[in-house]
PDB file of C-alpha atoms in Angstrom:
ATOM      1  CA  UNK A  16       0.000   0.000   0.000  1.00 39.00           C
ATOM      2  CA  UNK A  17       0.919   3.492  -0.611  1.00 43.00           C
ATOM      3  CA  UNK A  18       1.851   6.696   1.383  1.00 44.00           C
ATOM      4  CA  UNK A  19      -1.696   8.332   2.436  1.00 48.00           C
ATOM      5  CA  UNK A  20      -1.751  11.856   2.903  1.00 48.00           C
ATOM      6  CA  UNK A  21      -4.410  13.310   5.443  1.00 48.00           C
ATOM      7  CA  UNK A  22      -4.356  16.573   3.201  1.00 43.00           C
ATOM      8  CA  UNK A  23      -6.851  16.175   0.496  1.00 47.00           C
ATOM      9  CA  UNK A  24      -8.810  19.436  -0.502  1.00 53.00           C
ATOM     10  CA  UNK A  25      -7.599  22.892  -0.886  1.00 57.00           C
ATOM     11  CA  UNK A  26      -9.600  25.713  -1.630  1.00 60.00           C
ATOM     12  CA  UNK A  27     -10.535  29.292  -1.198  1.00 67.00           C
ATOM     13  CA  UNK A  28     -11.640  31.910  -4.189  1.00 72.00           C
ATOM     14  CA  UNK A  29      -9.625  30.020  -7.523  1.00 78.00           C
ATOM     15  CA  UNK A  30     -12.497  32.305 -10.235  1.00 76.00           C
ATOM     16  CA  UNK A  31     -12.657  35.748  -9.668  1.00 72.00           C
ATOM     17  CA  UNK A  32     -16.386  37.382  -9.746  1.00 68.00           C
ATOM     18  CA  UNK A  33     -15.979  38.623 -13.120  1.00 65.00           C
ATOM     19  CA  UNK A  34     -14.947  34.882 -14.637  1.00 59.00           C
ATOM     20  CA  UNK A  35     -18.312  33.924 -14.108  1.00 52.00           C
ATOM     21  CA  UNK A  36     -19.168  35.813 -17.355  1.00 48.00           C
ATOM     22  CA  UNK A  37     -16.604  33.811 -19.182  1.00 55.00           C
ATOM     23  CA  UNK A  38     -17.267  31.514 -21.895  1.00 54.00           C
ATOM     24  CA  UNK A  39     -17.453  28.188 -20.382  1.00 55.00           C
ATOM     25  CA  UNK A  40     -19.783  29.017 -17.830  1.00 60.00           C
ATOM     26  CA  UNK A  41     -22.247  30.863 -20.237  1.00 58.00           C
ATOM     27  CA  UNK A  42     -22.335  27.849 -22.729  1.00 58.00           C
ATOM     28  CA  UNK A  43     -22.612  25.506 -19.974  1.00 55.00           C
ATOM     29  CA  UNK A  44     -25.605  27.425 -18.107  1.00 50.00           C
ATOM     30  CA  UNK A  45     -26.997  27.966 -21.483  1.00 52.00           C
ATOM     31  CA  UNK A  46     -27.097  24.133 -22.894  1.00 49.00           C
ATOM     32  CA  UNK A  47     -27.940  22.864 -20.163  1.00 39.00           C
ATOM     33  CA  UNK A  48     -26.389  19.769 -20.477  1.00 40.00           C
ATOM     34  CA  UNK A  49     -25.469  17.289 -17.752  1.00 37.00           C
ATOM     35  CA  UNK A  50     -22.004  17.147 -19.256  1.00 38.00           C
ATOM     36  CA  UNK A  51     -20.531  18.760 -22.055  1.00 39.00           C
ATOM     37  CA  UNK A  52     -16.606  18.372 -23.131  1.00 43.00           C
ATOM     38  CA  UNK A  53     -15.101  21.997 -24.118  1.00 42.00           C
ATOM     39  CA  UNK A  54     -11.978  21.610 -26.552  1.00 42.00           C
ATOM     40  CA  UNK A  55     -11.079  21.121 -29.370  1.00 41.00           C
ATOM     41  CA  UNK A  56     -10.048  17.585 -29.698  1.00 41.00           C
ATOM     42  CA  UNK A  57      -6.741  18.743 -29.314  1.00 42.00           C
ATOM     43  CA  UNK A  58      -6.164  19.375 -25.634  1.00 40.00           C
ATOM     44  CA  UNK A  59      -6.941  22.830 -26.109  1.00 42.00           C
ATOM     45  CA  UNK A  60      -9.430  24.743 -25.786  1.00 41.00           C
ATOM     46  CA  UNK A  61     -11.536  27.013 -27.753  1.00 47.00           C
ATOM     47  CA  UNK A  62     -11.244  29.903 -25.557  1.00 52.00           C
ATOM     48  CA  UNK A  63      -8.769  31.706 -24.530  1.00 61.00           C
ATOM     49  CA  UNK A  64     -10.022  32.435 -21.105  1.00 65.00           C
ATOM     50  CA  UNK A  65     -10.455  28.756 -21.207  1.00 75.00           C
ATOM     51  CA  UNK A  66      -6.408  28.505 -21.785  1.00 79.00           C
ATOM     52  CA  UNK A  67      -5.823  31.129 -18.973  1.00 81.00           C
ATOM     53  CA  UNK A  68      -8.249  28.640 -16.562  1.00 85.00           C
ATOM     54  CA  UNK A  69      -6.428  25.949 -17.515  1.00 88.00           C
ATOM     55  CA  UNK A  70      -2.849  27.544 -16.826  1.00 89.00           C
ATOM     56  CA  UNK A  71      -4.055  28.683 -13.162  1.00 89.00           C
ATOM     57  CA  UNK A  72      -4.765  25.473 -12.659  1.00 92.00           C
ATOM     58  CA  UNK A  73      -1.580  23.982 -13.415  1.00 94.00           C
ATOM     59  CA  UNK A  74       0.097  26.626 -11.674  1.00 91.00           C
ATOM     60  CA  UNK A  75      -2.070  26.209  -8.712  1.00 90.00           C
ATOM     61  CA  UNK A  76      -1.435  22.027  -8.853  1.00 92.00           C
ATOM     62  CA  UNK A  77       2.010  22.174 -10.006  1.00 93.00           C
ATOM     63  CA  UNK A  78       1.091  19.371 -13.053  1.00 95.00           C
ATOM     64  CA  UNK A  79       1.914  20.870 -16.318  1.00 96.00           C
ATOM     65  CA  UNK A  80      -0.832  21.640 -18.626  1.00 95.00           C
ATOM     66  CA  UNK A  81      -0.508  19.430 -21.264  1.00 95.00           C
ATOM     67  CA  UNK A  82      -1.024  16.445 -18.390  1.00 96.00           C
ATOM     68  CA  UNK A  83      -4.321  17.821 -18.254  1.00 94.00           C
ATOM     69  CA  UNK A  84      -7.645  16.016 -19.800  1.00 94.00           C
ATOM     70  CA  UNK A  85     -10.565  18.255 -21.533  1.00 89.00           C
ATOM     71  CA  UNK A  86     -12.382  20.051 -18.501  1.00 88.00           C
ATOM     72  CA  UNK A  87     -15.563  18.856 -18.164  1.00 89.00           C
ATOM     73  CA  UNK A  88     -18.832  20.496 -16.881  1.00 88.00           C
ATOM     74  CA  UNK A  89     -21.448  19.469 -15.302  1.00 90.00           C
ATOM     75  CA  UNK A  90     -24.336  19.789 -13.888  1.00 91.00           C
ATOM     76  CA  UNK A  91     -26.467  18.428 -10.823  1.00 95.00           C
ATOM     77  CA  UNK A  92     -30.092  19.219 -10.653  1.00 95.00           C
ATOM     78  CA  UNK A  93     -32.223  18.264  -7.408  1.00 96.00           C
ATOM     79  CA  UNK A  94     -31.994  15.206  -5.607  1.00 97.00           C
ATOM     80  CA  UNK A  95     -29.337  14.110  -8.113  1.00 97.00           C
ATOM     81  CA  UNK A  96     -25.622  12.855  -6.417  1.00 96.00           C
ATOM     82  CA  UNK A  97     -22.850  11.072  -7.321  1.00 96.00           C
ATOM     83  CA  UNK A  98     -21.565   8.099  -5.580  1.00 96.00           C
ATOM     84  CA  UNK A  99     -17.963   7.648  -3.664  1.00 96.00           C
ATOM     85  CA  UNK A 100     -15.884   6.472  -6.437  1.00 96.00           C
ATOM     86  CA  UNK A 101     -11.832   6.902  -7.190  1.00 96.00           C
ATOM     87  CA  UNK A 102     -10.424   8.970 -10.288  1.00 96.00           C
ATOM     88  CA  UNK A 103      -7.947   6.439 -10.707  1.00 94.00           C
ATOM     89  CA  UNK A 104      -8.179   4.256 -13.197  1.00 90.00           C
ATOM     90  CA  UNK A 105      -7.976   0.270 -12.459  1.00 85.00           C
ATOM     91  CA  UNK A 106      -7.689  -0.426 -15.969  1.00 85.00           C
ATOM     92  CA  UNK A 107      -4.676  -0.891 -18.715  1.00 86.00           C
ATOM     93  CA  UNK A 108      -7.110   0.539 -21.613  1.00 87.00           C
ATOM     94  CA  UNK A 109      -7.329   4.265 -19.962  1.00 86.00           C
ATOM     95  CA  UNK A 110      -3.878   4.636 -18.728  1.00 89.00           C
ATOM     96  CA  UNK A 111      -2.272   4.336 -22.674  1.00 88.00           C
ATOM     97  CA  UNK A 112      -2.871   8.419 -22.666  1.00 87.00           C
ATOM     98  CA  UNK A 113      -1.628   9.810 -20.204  1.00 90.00           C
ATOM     99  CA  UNK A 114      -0.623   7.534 -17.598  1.00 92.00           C
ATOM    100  CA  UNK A 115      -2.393   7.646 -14.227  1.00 93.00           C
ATOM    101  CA  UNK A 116      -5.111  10.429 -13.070  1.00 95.00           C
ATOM    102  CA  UNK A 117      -2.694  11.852 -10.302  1.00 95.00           C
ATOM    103  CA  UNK A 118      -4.971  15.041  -9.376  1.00 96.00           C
ATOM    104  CA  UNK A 119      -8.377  16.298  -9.691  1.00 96.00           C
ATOM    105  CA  UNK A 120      -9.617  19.950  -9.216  1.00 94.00           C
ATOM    106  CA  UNK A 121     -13.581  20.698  -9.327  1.00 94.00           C
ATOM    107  CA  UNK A 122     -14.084  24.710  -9.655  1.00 91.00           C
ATOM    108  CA  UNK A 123     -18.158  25.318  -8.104  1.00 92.00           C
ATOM    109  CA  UNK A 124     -19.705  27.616 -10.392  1.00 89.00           C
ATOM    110  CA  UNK A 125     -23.193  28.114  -8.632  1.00 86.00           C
ATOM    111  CA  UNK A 126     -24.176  28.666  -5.606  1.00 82.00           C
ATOM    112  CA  UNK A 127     -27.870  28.728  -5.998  1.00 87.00           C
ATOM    113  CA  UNK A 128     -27.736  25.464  -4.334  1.00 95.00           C
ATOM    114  CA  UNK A 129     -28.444  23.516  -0.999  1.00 97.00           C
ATOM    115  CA  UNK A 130     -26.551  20.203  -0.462  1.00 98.00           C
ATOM    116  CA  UNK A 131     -24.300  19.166  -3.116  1.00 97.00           C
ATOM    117  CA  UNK A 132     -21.149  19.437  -1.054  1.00 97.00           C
ATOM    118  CA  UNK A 133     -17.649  17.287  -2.708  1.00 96.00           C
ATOM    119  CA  UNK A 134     -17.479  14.442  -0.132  1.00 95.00           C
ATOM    120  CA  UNK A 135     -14.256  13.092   1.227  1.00 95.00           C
ATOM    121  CA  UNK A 136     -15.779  10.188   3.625  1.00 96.00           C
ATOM    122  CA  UNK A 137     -11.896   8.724   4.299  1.00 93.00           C
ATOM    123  CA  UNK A 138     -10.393  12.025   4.841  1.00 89.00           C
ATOM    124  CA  UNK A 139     -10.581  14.031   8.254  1.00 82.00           C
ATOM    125  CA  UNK A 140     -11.268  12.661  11.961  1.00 85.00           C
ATOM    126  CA  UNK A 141     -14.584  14.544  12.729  1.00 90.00           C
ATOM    127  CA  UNK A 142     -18.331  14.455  10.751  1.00 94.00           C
ATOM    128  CA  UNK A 143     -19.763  16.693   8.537  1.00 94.00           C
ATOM    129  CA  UNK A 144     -23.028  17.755   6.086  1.00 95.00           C
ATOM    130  CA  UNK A 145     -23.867  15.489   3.241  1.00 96.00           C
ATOM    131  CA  UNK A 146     -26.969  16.081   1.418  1.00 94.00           C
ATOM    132  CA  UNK A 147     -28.514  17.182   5.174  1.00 95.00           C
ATOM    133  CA  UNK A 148     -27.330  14.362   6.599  1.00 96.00           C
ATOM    134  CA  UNK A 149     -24.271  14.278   9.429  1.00 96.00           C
ATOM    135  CA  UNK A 150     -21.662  11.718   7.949  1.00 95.00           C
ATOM    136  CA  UNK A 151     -18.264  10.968   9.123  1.00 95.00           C
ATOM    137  CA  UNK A 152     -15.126  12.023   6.823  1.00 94.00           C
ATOM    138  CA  UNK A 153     -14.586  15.525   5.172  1.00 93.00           C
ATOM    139  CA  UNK A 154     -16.873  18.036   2.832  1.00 94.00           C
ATOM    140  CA  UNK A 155     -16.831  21.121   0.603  1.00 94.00           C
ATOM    141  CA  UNK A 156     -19.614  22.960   0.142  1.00 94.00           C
ATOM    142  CA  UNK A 157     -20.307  24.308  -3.607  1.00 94.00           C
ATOM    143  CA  UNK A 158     -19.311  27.851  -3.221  1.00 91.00           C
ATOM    144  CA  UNK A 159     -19.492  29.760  -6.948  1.00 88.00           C
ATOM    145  CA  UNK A 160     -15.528  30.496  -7.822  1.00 87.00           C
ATOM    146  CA  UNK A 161     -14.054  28.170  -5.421  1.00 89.00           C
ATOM    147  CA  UNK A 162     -12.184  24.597  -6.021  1.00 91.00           C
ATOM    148  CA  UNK A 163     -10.825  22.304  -4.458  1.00 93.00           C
ATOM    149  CA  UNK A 164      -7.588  20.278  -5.610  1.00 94.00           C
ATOM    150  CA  UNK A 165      -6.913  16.701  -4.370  1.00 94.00           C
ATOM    151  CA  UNK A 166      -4.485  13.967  -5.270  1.00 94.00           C
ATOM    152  CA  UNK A 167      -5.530  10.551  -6.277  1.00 94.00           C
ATOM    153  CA  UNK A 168      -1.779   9.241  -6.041  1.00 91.00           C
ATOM    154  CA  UNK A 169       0.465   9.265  -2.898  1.00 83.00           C
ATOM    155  CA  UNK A 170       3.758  11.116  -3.035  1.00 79.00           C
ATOM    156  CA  UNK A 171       5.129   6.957  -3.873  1.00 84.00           C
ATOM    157  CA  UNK A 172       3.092   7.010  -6.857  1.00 83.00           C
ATOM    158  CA  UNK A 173       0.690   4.241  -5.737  1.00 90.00           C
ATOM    159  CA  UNK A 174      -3.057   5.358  -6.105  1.00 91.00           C
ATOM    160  CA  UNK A 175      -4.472   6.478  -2.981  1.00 92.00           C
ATOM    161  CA  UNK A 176      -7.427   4.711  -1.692  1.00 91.00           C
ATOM    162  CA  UNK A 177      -8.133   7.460   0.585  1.00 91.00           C
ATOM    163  CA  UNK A 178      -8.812   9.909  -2.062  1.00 94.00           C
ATOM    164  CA  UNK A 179     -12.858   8.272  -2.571  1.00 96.00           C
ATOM    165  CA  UNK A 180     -15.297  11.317  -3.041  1.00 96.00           C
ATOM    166  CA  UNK A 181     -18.812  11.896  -3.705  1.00 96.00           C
ATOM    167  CA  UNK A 182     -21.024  14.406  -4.889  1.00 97.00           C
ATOM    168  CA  UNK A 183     -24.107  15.023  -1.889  1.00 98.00           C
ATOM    169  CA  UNK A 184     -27.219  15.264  -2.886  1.00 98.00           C
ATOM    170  CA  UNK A 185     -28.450  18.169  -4.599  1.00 98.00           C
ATOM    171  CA  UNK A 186     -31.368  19.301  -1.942  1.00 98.00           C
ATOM    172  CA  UNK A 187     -32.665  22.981  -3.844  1.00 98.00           C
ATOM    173  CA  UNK A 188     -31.737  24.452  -6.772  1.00 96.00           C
ATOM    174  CA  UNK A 189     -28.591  23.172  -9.393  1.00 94.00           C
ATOM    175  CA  UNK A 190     -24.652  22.388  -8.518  1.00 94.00           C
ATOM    176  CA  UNK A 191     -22.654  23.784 -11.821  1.00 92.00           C
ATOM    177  CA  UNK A 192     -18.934  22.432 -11.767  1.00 92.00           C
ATOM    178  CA  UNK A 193     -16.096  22.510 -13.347  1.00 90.00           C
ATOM    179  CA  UNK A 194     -13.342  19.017 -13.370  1.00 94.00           C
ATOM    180  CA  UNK A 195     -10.162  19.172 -14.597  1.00 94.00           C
ATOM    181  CA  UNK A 196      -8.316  15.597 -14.407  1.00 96.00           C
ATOM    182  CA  UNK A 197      -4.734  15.650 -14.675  1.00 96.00           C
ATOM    183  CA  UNK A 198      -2.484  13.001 -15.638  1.00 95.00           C
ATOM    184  CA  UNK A 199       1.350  11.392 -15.041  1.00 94.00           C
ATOM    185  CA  UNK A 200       2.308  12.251 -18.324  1.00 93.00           C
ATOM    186  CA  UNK A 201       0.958  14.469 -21.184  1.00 94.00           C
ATOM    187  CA  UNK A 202      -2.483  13.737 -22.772  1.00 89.00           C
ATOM    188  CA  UNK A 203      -1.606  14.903 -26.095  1.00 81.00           C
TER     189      UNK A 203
END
């Protein structure tokens, strides 16, 4: 087994107020789609501001850009969740480009919503809110221009069990994110 860090989220104000008029977050509020790839096929993406995002990101996570996979957006209307799963892959087939996921970051883009918190339920001592509910581990709330950046490999390079998340369940209104998976080794 791996090293397992006990640090597994950062996060704080990563999208200024005015990026919320930016390009990917108009297109995705305005397809309303529950995912939708932005790119070009390329690794890169249509936008500039999308280029800038993606170059705060890798200064923020210290893994180069072109490690990085397509950011994805998407969307969680009410009562909708996602179970605890790893980013990891446990699979030969996904790990050709790229290599390993080694980080994730999820930038909130709403926060017209209740529940919907990022759940960490093998990471801190204590309990916390899920969906409404008290649960042991560690969560983030959805918080519009925030993110939070956590590894899914341990400094060793073995995958980290401990880094199994969630998305709560949406309660009121709809959680808008932002992923960004980035990989050992460039994706391009």
């Amino acid at each position: 087994m791996g090293i397992q860090s006990d640090v597994r989220t950062s996060s704080g104000m990563f999208l200024s107020p005015d990026d919320s008029t930016y390009p990917i977050v108009r297109v995705a509020m305005r397809e309303r789609e529950r995912e939708r790839e932005l790119g070009d096929g390329e690794g890169q993406g249509r936008w500039g501001i999308e280029k800038a995002i993606e170059k705060r990101i890798s200064v923020y996570s210290q893994v180069p850009v072109e490690n990085g996979e397509l950011i994805q957006v998407l969307r969680y209307k009410k009562s909708q969740f996602y179970k605890p799963h790893h980013d990891y892959f446990s699979d030969s087939f996904n790990l050709k480009r790229g290599g390993q996921r080694v980080a994730t970051m999820l930038i909130y883009l709403s926060d017209n919503v209740e529940g919907g918190e990022t759940y960490f339920p093998m990471a801190g001592s204590g309990f916390c809110r899920c969906g409404g509910k008290s649960v042991r581990g560690l969560s983030v709330a959805p918080v519009k221009g925030n993110a939070v950046l956590f590894w899914s490999m341990g400094l060793d390079g073995q995958s980290d069990p401990n880094s199994i998340h969630g998305g709560c369940e949406v309660l009121a209104g709809e959680k808008w994110s932002a992923t960004k998976w980035m990989r050992q080794r460039s994706t391009h």
